[in-house]
């Protein structure tokens, strides 16, 4: 199905209306914008004019989606509870908003058989205009010699207090030249600021300071900080202290299938 700009806006609005109520944001992009930055082995196997949407979680997601999800005893098995919550929210949105449509949903924690990620989350966020992906190559006259510095996305309103959760590819929806790419806001324009950001992210990520590189409109609650500061293997124990898994029937089943990747990101 060929889509006009109005149709793209309609698709995005449907998703946003469903997911914004539980702390998510959505941003459309063309597959070609994403693929043009990547080698063939990492590209999406969809046409360049195919519509995709990247889904971010905001600080509100923890209280609006995750804690209610846990209260409803939605967590099953040993796979990461946040990942389970995100999957339920996104899959419910897709089934409710686009019944019968072809939608390829990829989550940030999923890996291909090659062990490569199913999509590069930060690249998708950057090309959609959602968040600027600051990388080592964005710093002139680098002070790190040959040391590898990992890049990080910065959201114009939330700074680093957000996460990239999923990519939805609408296989039956193609868009033309009327859909124009908008660059993400460059929130950290100076060389000094970018050095500070990358060093804070690479050397001191546990102290949360890189997330405040811009003044955020909202940050994680203390409860959410406590959760993400806890090693993934210990989070079920933390959830028990919060009153979840209080009944034997609520306990995770150690014999159930688990995800191949347990993420500790927030």
PDB file of C-alpha atoms in Angstrom:
ATOM      1  CA  UNK A   1       0.000   0.000   0.000  1.00  0.00           C
ATOM      2  CA  UNK A   2       1.400   3.368  -1.015  1.00  0.00           C
ATOM      3  CA  UNK A   3       1.071   5.949   1.750  1.00  0.00           C
ATOM      4  CA  UNK A   4       0.793   9.715   1.570  1.00  0.00           C
ATOM      5  CA  UNK A   5       2.208  11.984   4.248  1.00  0.00           C
ATOM      6  CA  UNK A   6      -1.303  12.110   5.721  1.00  0.00           C
ATOM      7  CA  UNK A   7      -1.403   8.311   5.928  1.00  0.00           C
ATOM      8  CA  UNK A   8       1.990   8.229   7.628  1.00  0.00           C
ATOM      9  CA  UNK A   9       0.733  10.779  10.134  1.00  0.00           C
ATOM     10  CA  UNK A  10      -2.391   8.683  10.658  1.00  0.00           C
ATOM     11  CA  UNK A  11      -0.353   5.538  11.362  1.00  0.00           C
ATOM     12  CA  UNK A  12       1.926   7.419  13.729  1.00  0.00           C
ATOM     13  CA  UNK A  13      -1.030   9.068  15.459  1.00  0.00           C
ATOM     14  CA  UNK A  14      -2.736   5.719  16.053  1.00  0.00           C
ATOM     15  CA  UNK A  15       0.383   4.309  17.680  1.00  0.00           C
ATOM     16  CA  UNK A  16       1.056   7.475  19.648  1.00  0.00           C
ATOM     17  CA  UNK A  17      -2.507   7.618  20.959  1.00  0.00           C
ATOM     18  CA  UNK A  18      -2.186   4.050  22.247  1.00  0.00           C
ATOM     19  CA  UNK A  19       1.384   4.079  23.533  1.00  0.00           C
ATOM     20  CA  UNK A  20       1.746   7.624  24.886  1.00  0.00           C
ATOM     21  CA  UNK A  21      -0.740   6.747  27.621  1.00  0.00           C
ATOM     22  CA  UNK A  22       1.755   4.232  29.002  1.00  0.00           C
ATOM     23  CA  UNK A  23       4.936   6.280  28.657  1.00  0.00           C
ATOM     24  CA  UNK A  24       6.173   5.685  25.110  1.00  0.00           C
ATOM     25  CA  UNK A  25       6.978   7.925  22.133  1.00  0.00           C
ATOM     26  CA  UNK A  26       6.941   6.977  18.432  1.00  0.00           C
ATOM     27  CA  UNK A  27       8.858   8.429  15.489  1.00  0.00           C
ATOM     28  CA  UNK A  28       8.471   7.459  11.802  1.00  0.00           C
ATOM     29  CA  UNK A  29      11.329   6.854   9.378  1.00  0.00           C
ATOM     30  CA  UNK A  30      12.027   5.321   5.998  1.00  0.00           C
ATOM     31  CA  UNK A  31      13.915   2.049   5.934  1.00  0.00           C
ATOM     32  CA  UNK A  32      16.275   3.592   3.385  1.00  0.00           C
ATOM     33  CA  UNK A  33      17.384   6.304   5.838  1.00  0.00           C
ATOM     34  CA  UNK A  34      18.441   3.578   8.237  1.00  0.00           C
ATOM     35  CA  UNK A  35      19.968   1.213   5.689  1.00  0.00           C
ATOM     36  CA  UNK A  36      22.033   3.949   4.045  1.00  0.00           C
ATOM     37  CA  UNK A  37      24.197   4.232   7.184  1.00  0.00           C
ATOM     38  CA  UNK A  38      24.904   0.524   7.586  1.00  0.00           C
ATOM     39  CA  UNK A  39      26.858  -2.252   5.873  1.00  0.00           C
ATOM     40  CA  UNK A  40      24.816  -4.901   4.011  1.00  0.00           C
ATOM     41  CA  UNK A  41      25.067  -7.397   6.883  1.00  0.00           C
ATOM     42  CA  UNK A  42      23.195  -5.039   9.243  1.00  0.00           C
ATOM     43  CA  UNK A  43      20.565  -3.632   6.887  1.00  0.00           C
ATOM     44  CA  UNK A  44      16.869  -4.390   7.162  1.00  0.00           C
ATOM     45  CA  UNK A  45      15.572  -6.776   4.502  1.00  0.00           C
ATOM     46  CA  UNK A  46      12.870  -4.345   3.399  1.00  0.00           C
ATOM     47  CA  UNK A  47      12.650  -1.866   0.500  1.00  0.00           C
ATOM     48  CA  UNK A  48      14.125   1.582   1.085  1.00  0.00           C
ATOM     49  CA  UNK A  49      10.719   3.270   0.688  1.00  0.00           C
ATOM     50  CA  UNK A  50       9.110   1.071   3.362  1.00  0.00           C
ATOM     51  CA  UNK A  51       7.684   2.842   6.432  1.00  0.00           C
ATOM     52  CA  UNK A  52       9.128   2.094   9.856  1.00  0.00           C
ATOM     53  CA  UNK A  53       8.470   3.514  13.331  1.00  0.00           C
ATOM     54  CA  UNK A  54      10.899   3.563  16.268  1.00  0.00           C
ATOM     55  CA  UNK A  55       9.453   3.276  19.783  1.00  0.00           C
ATOM     56  CA  UNK A  56      11.100   4.948  22.798  1.00  0.00           C
ATOM     57  CA  UNK A  57      10.269   4.613  26.484  1.00  0.00           C
ATOM     58  CA  UNK A  58      10.175   7.821  28.535  1.00  0.00           C
ATOM     59  CA  UNK A  59      10.656   8.139  32.314  1.00  0.00           C
ATOM     60  CA  UNK A  60       6.884   7.775  32.730  1.00  0.00           C
ATOM     61  CA  UNK A  61       6.873   4.233  31.347  1.00  0.00           C
ATOM     62  CA  UNK A  62       8.015   2.690  34.631  1.00  0.00           C
ATOM     63  CA  UNK A  63       5.043   3.965  36.637  1.00  0.00           C
ATOM     64  CA  UNK A  64       2.482   3.998  33.817  1.00  0.00           C
ATOM     65  CA  UNK A  65       3.248   0.608  32.255  1.00  0.00           C
ATOM     66  CA  UNK A  66       5.775  -1.492  34.161  1.00  0.00           C
ATOM     67  CA  UNK A  67       4.462  -1.349  37.724  1.00  0.00           C
ATOM     68  CA  UNK A  68       0.831  -1.957  36.596  1.00  0.00           C
ATOM     69  CA  UNK A  69       2.125  -4.832  34.447  1.00  0.00           C
ATOM     70  CA  UNK A  70       3.758  -6.359  37.519  1.00  0.00           C
ATOM     71  CA  UNK A  71       0.678  -5.748  39.668  1.00  0.00           C
ATOM     72  CA  UNK A  72      -1.364  -7.691  37.100  1.00  0.00           C
ATOM     73  CA  UNK A  73       1.129 -10.570  37.467  1.00  0.00           C
ATOM     74  CA  UNK A  74       1.993 -10.178  33.795  1.00  0.00           C
ATOM     75  CA  UNK A  75       5.588 -11.335  34.221  1.00  0.00           C
ATOM     76  CA  UNK A  76       6.061 -14.951  33.104  1.00  0.00           C
ATOM     77  CA  UNK A  77       9.235 -17.035  33.203  1.00  0.00           C
ATOM     78  CA  UNK A  78      12.749 -15.770  33.762  1.00  0.00           C
ATOM     79  CA  UNK A  79      13.185 -13.354  30.858  1.00  0.00           C
ATOM     80  CA  UNK A  80      13.686  -9.695  31.715  1.00  0.00           C
ATOM     81  CA  UNK A  81      10.489  -8.188  33.204  1.00  0.00           C
ATOM     82  CA  UNK A  82      10.948  -4.815  31.467  1.00  0.00           C
ATOM     83  CA  UNK A  83      11.359  -6.576  28.124  1.00  0.00           C
ATOM     84  CA  UNK A  84       8.192  -8.582  28.770  1.00  0.00           C
ATOM     85  CA  UNK A  85       6.289  -5.408  29.637  1.00  0.00           C
ATOM     86  CA  UNK A  86       7.495  -3.548  26.539  1.00  0.00           C
ATOM     87  CA  UNK A  87       6.631  -6.514  24.334  1.00  0.00           C
ATOM     88  CA  UNK A  88       3.102  -6.683  25.713  1.00  0.00           C
ATOM     89  CA  UNK A  89       2.558  -2.937  25.275  1.00  0.00           C
ATOM     90  CA  UNK A  90       3.898  -2.826  21.724  1.00  0.00           C
ATOM     91  CA  UNK A  91       2.281  -6.059  20.531  1.00  0.00           C
ATOM     92  CA  UNK A  92      -1.057  -4.951  21.978  1.00  0.00           C
ATOM     93  CA  UNK A  93      -0.757  -1.604  20.187  1.00  0.00           C
ATOM     94  CA  UNK A  94       0.003  -3.322  16.868  1.00  0.00           C
ATOM     95  CA  UNK A  95      -2.850  -5.831  17.165  1.00  0.00           C
ATOM     96  CA  UNK A  96      -5.351  -3.153  18.242  1.00  0.00           C
ATOM     97  CA  UNK A  97      -4.295  -0.447  15.768  1.00  0.00           C
ATOM     98  CA  UNK A  98      -3.360  -2.538  12.723  1.00  0.00           C
ATOM     99  CA  UNK A  99      -5.289  -5.824  12.745  1.00  0.00           C
ATOM    100  CA  UNK A 100      -4.374  -7.992   9.783  1.00  0.00           C
ATOM    101  CA  UNK A 101      -1.559  -5.725   8.603  1.00  0.00           C
ATOM    102  CA  UNK A 102       1.987  -6.898   7.969  1.00  0.00           C
ATOM    103  CA  UNK A 103       4.142  -5.413  10.739  1.00  0.00           C
ATOM    104  CA  UNK A 104       7.671  -6.668  11.409  1.00  0.00           C
ATOM    105  CA  UNK A 105       8.282  -5.905  15.099  1.00  0.00           C
ATOM    106  CA  UNK A 106      11.871  -5.978  16.375  1.00  0.00           C
ATOM    107  CA  UNK A 107      12.809  -5.428  20.012  1.00  0.00           C
ATOM    108  CA  UNK A 108      16.076  -3.979  21.268  1.00  0.00           C
ATOM    109  CA  UNK A 109      16.959  -7.139  23.199  1.00  0.00           C
ATOM    110  CA  UNK A 110      16.490  -9.566  20.287  1.00  0.00           C
ATOM    111  CA  UNK A 111      19.394 -11.139  18.430  1.00  0.00           C
ATOM    112  CA  UNK A 112      19.661 -12.787  15.030  1.00  0.00           C
ATOM    113  CA  UNK A 113      21.128 -16.316  14.751  1.00  0.00           C
ATOM    114  CA  UNK A 114      24.414 -14.573  13.860  1.00  0.00           C
ATOM    115  CA  UNK A 115      24.312 -12.935  17.338  1.00  0.00           C
ATOM    116  CA  UNK A 116      23.944  -9.527  15.714  1.00  0.00           C
ATOM    117  CA  UNK A 117      21.083  -7.335  17.004  1.00  0.00           C
ATOM    118  CA  UNK A 118      17.856  -7.391  15.022  1.00  0.00           C
ATOM    119  CA  UNK A 119      18.186  -3.625  14.660  1.00  0.00           C
ATOM    120  CA  UNK A 120      20.638  -0.949  15.727  1.00  0.00           C
ATOM    121  CA  UNK A 121      18.540   1.040  18.149  1.00  0.00           C
ATOM    122  CA  UNK A 122      20.613   4.217  18.324  1.00  0.00           C
ATOM    123  CA  UNK A 123      20.955   4.457  14.541  1.00  0.00           C
ATOM    124  CA  UNK A 124      17.177   4.113  14.170  1.00  0.00           C
ATOM    125  CA  UNK A 125      16.560   6.817  16.780  1.00  0.00           C
ATOM    126  CA  UNK A 126      18.998   9.167  15.050  1.00  0.00           C
ATOM    127  CA  UNK A 127      17.642   8.839  11.500  1.00  0.00           C
ATOM    128  CA  UNK A 128      14.057   9.217  12.732  1.00  0.00           C
ATOM    129  CA  UNK A 129      14.956  12.554  14.343  1.00  0.00           C
ATOM    130  CA  UNK A 130      14.068  11.273  17.809  1.00  0.00           C
ATOM    131  CA  UNK A 131      17.488  11.564  19.453  1.00  0.00           C
ATOM    132  CA  UNK A 132      20.977  12.550  18.342  1.00  0.00           C
ATOM    133  CA  UNK A 133      23.454   9.655  18.282  1.00  0.00           C
ATOM    134  CA  UNK A 134      26.765  11.107  19.474  1.00  0.00           C
ATOM    135  CA  UNK A 135      29.739   9.016  18.418  1.00  0.00           C
ATOM    136  CA  UNK A 136      33.487   9.217  18.636  1.00  0.00           C
ATOM    137  CA  UNK A 137      33.574  10.478  15.042  1.00  0.00           C
ATOM    138  CA  UNK A 138      31.553  13.546  16.120  1.00  0.00           C
ATOM    139  CA  UNK A 139      34.541  14.879  18.104  1.00  0.00           C
ATOM    140  CA  UNK A 140      37.255  16.771  16.246  1.00  0.00           C
ATOM    141  CA  UNK A 141      40.850  16.306  17.393  1.00  0.00           C
ATOM    142  CA  UNK A 142      39.934  13.380  19.642  1.00  0.00           C
ATOM    143  CA  UNK A 143      41.773  13.170  22.986  1.00  0.00           C
ATOM    144  CA  UNK A 144      41.494   9.382  23.344  1.00  0.00           C
ATOM    145  CA  UNK A 145      44.230   8.278  20.920  1.00  0.00           C
ATOM    146  CA  UNK A 146      43.322   4.747  19.771  1.00  0.00           C
ATOM    147  CA  UNK A 147      40.846   4.029  22.566  1.00  0.00           C
ATOM    148  CA  UNK A 148      37.357   2.948  21.497  1.00  0.00           C
ATOM    149  CA  UNK A 149      34.580   5.168  22.863  1.00  0.00           C
ATOM    150  CA  UNK A 150      31.012   3.903  22.629  1.00  0.00           C
ATOM    151  CA  UNK A 151      28.381   6.328  21.391  1.00  0.00           C
ATOM    152  CA  UNK A 152      25.164   7.378  23.106  1.00  0.00           C
ATOM    153  CA  UNK A 153      21.862   8.991  22.109  1.00  0.00           C
ATOM    154  CA  UNK A 154      20.614  12.201  23.695  1.00  0.00           C
ATOM    155  CA  UNK A 155      16.914  13.090  23.625  1.00  0.00           C
ATOM    156  CA  UNK A 156      16.126  16.815  23.308  1.00  0.00           C
ATOM    157  CA  UNK A 157      13.648  16.718  26.215  1.00  0.00           C
ATOM    158  CA  UNK A 158      14.772  13.773  28.330  1.00  0.00           C
ATOM    159  CA  UNK A 159      18.542  13.894  27.826  1.00  0.00           C
ATOM    160  CA  UNK A 160      19.666  10.351  28.629  1.00  0.00           C
ATOM    161  CA  UNK A 161      16.596   9.487  30.696  1.00  0.00           C
ATOM    162  CA  UNK A 162      14.928   7.306  28.059  1.00  0.00           C
ATOM    163  CA  UNK A 163      15.479   4.032  26.183  1.00  0.00           C
ATOM    164  CA  UNK A 164      14.990   2.829  22.601  1.00  0.00           C
ATOM    165  CA  UNK A 165      12.762  -0.221  22.787  1.00  0.00           C
ATOM    166  CA  UNK A 166      11.477  -1.378  19.400  1.00  0.00           C
ATOM    167  CA  UNK A 167      11.343  -0.892  15.653  1.00  0.00           C
ATOM    168  CA  UNK A 168       8.152  -1.533  13.709  1.00  0.00           C
ATOM    169  CA  UNK A 169       8.446  -2.036   9.939  1.00  0.00           C
ATOM    170  CA  UNK A 170       5.212  -1.786   7.959  1.00  0.00           C
ATOM    171  CA  UNK A 171       5.955  -4.162   5.114  1.00  0.00           C
ATOM    172  CA  UNK A 172       2.895  -3.206   3.112  1.00  0.00           C
ATOM    173  CA  UNK A 173       3.291   0.565   3.424  1.00  0.00           C
ATOM    174  CA  UNK A 174       5.583   2.488   1.066  1.00  0.00           C
ATOM    175  CA  UNK A 175       6.237   6.219   1.178  1.00  0.00           C
ATOM    176  CA  UNK A 176       7.615   8.564  -1.435  1.00  0.00           C
ATOM    177  CA  UNK A 177       9.635  11.752  -1.559  1.00  0.00           C
ATOM    178  CA  UNK A 178       6.915  13.671   0.268  1.00  0.00           C
ATOM    179  CA  UNK A 179       8.223  12.165   3.528  1.00  0.00           C
ATOM    180  CA  UNK A 180      11.233  14.342   4.321  1.00  0.00           C
ATOM    181  CA  UNK A 181      13.907  13.406   6.824  1.00  0.00           C
ATOM    182  CA  UNK A 182      14.394  15.813   9.731  1.00  0.00           C
ATOM    183  CA  UNK A 183      17.739  15.725  11.553  1.00  0.00           C
ATOM    184  CA  UNK A 184      17.631  15.137  15.305  1.00  0.00           C
ATOM    185  CA  UNK A 185      18.232  18.199  17.503  1.00  0.00           C
ATOM    186  CA  UNK A 186      21.948  18.664  18.183  1.00  0.00           C
ATOM    187  CA  UNK A 187      21.684  19.089  21.944  1.00  0.00           C
ATOM    188  CA  UNK A 188      25.444  18.912  22.551  1.00  0.00           C
ATOM    189  CA  UNK A 189      26.992  21.067  19.811  1.00  0.00           C
ATOM    190  CA  UNK A 190      30.379  21.874  21.356  1.00  0.00           C
ATOM    191  CA  UNK A 191      33.497  19.701  21.213  1.00  0.00           C
ATOM    192  CA  UNK A 192      33.959  20.050  24.974  1.00  0.00           C
ATOM    193  CA  UNK A 193      30.382  19.011  25.637  1.00  0.00           C
ATOM    194  CA  UNK A 194      30.694  15.948  23.415  1.00  0.00           C
ATOM    195  CA  UNK A 195      33.926  14.898  25.105  1.00  0.00           C
ATOM    196  CA  UNK A 196      32.241  15.274  28.502  1.00  0.00           C
ATOM    197  CA  UNK A 197      29.226  13.256  27.326  1.00  0.00           C
ATOM    198  CA  UNK A 198      31.205  10.369  25.859  1.00  0.00           C
ATOM    199  CA  UNK A 199      33.567  10.180  28.828  1.00  0.00           C
ATOM    200  CA  UNK A 200      30.682  10.248  31.300  1.00  0.00           C
ATOM    201  CA  UNK A 201      28.916   7.492  29.355  1.00  0.00           C
ATOM    202  CA  UNK A 202      31.988   5.299  28.868  1.00  0.00           C
ATOM    203  CA  UNK A 203      33.738   5.813  32.206  1.00  0.00           C
ATOM    204  CA  UNK A 204      31.015   6.726  34.698  1.00  0.00           C
ATOM    205  CA  UNK A 205      27.727   5.449  33.301  1.00  0.00           C
ATOM    206  CA  UNK A 206      26.723   4.041  36.711  1.00  0.00           C
ATOM    207  CA  UNK A 207      26.509   7.525  38.273  1.00  0.00           C
ATOM    208  CA  UNK A 208      23.751   8.608  35.834  1.00  0.00           C
ATOM    209  CA  UNK A 209      25.526  11.929  35.105  1.00  0.00           C
ATOM    210  CA  UNK A 210      25.665  11.487  31.323  1.00  0.00           C
ATOM    211  CA  UNK A 211      21.870  11.487  31.309  1.00  0.00           C
ATOM    212  CA  UNK A 212      21.862  15.111  32.521  1.00  0.00           C
ATOM    213  CA  UNK A 213      23.986  16.455  29.656  1.00  0.00           C
ATOM    214  CA  UNK A 214      20.930  18.586  28.811  1.00  0.00           C
ATOM    215  CA  UNK A 215      18.360  19.807  31.313  1.00  0.00           C
ATOM    216  CA  UNK A 216      15.659  17.101  31.216  1.00  0.00           C
ATOM    217  CA  UNK A 217      11.962  17.838  31.592  1.00  0.00           C
ATOM    218  CA  UNK A 218      11.575  14.571  33.528  1.00  0.00           C
ATOM    219  CA  UNK A 219      13.936  11.973  34.973  1.00  0.00           C
ATOM    220  CA  UNK A 220      13.533   8.493  36.415  1.00  0.00           C
ATOM    221  CA  UNK A 221      11.850   8.241  39.804  1.00  0.00           C
ATOM    222  CA  UNK A 222      13.962   6.963  42.678  1.00  0.00           C
ATOM    223  CA  UNK A 223      12.185   3.619  42.480  1.00  0.00           C
ATOM    224  CA  UNK A 224      13.039   3.345  38.789  1.00  0.00           C
ATOM    225  CA  UNK A 225      16.669   4.297  39.494  1.00  0.00           C
ATOM    226  CA  UNK A 226      16.827   1.618  42.165  1.00  0.00           C
ATOM    227  CA  UNK A 227      15.517  -0.956  39.706  1.00  0.00           C
ATOM    228  CA  UNK A 228      17.967  -0.177  36.909  1.00  0.00           C
ATOM    229  CA  UNK A 229      20.885   0.199  39.329  1.00  0.00           C
ATOM    230  CA  UNK A 230      20.262  -3.382  40.485  1.00  0.00           C
ATOM    231  CA  UNK A 231      22.128  -6.066  38.495  1.00  0.00           C
ATOM    232  CA  UNK A 232      19.677  -7.922  36.216  1.00  0.00           C
ATOM    233  CA  UNK A 233      20.201 -11.227  38.036  1.00  0.00           C
ATOM    234  CA  UNK A 234      19.070  -9.602  41.298  1.00  0.00           C
ATOM    235  CA  UNK A 235      15.995  -7.769  40.032  1.00  0.00           C
ATOM    236  CA  UNK A 236      13.538 -10.579  40.745  1.00  0.00           C
ATOM    237  CA  UNK A 237      14.665 -10.427  44.381  1.00  0.00           C
ATOM    238  CA  UNK A 238      14.158  -6.646  44.394  1.00  0.00           C
ATOM    239  CA  UNK A 239      10.678  -7.042  42.898  1.00  0.00           C
ATOM    240  CA  UNK A 240       9.838  -9.483  45.679  1.00  0.00           C
ATOM    241  CA  UNK A 241      10.762  -6.844  48.285  1.00  0.00           C
ATOM    242  CA  UNK A 242       8.296  -4.541  46.514  1.00  0.00           C
ATOM    243  CA  UNK A 243       5.519  -7.076  47.045  1.00  0.00           C
ATOM    244  CA  UNK A 244       5.516  -8.820  43.661  1.00  0.00           C
ATOM    245  CA  UNK A 245       5.720 -12.621  43.370  1.00  0.00           C
ATOM    246  CA  UNK A 246       4.233 -12.786  46.879  1.00  0.00           C
ATOM    247  CA  UNK A 247       2.237 -15.934  46.129  1.00  0.00           C
ATOM    248  CA  UNK A 248       3.741 -19.230  45.045  1.00  0.00           C
ATOM    249  CA  UNK A 249       1.690 -19.126  41.852  1.00  0.00           C
ATOM    250  CA  UNK A 250       3.314 -15.801  40.978  1.00  0.00           C
ATOM    251  CA  UNK A 251       6.881 -17.125  41.176  1.00  0.00           C
ATOM    252  CA  UNK A 252       8.869 -17.251  37.923  1.00  0.00           C
ATOM    253  CA  UNK A 253       9.052 -20.775  36.537  1.00  0.00           C
ATOM    254  CA  UNK A 254      12.720 -21.757  36.327  1.00  0.00           C
ATOM    255  CA  UNK A 255      11.879 -24.466  33.767  1.00  0.00           C
ATOM    256  CA  UNK A 256      10.310 -22.032  31.304  1.00  0.00           C
ATOM    257  CA  UNK A 257      12.041 -20.743  28.202  1.00  0.00           C
ATOM    258  CA  UNK A 258      14.152 -17.637  28.700  1.00  0.00           C
ATOM    259  CA  UNK A 259      15.221 -14.918  26.319  1.00  0.00           C
ATOM    260  CA  UNK A 260      18.704 -15.346  24.900  1.00  0.00           C
ATOM    261  CA  UNK A 261      19.568 -11.791  25.886  1.00  0.00           C
ATOM    262  CA  UNK A 262      18.839 -10.257  29.294  1.00  0.00           C
ATOM    263  CA  UNK A 263      19.386  -6.542  29.111  1.00  0.00           C
ATOM    264  CA  UNK A 264      20.299  -4.273  31.971  1.00  0.00           C
ATOM    265  CA  UNK A 265      19.685  -1.001  30.178  1.00  0.00           C
ATOM    266  CA  UNK A 266      17.224   1.631  31.217  1.00  0.00           C
TER     267      UNK A 266
END
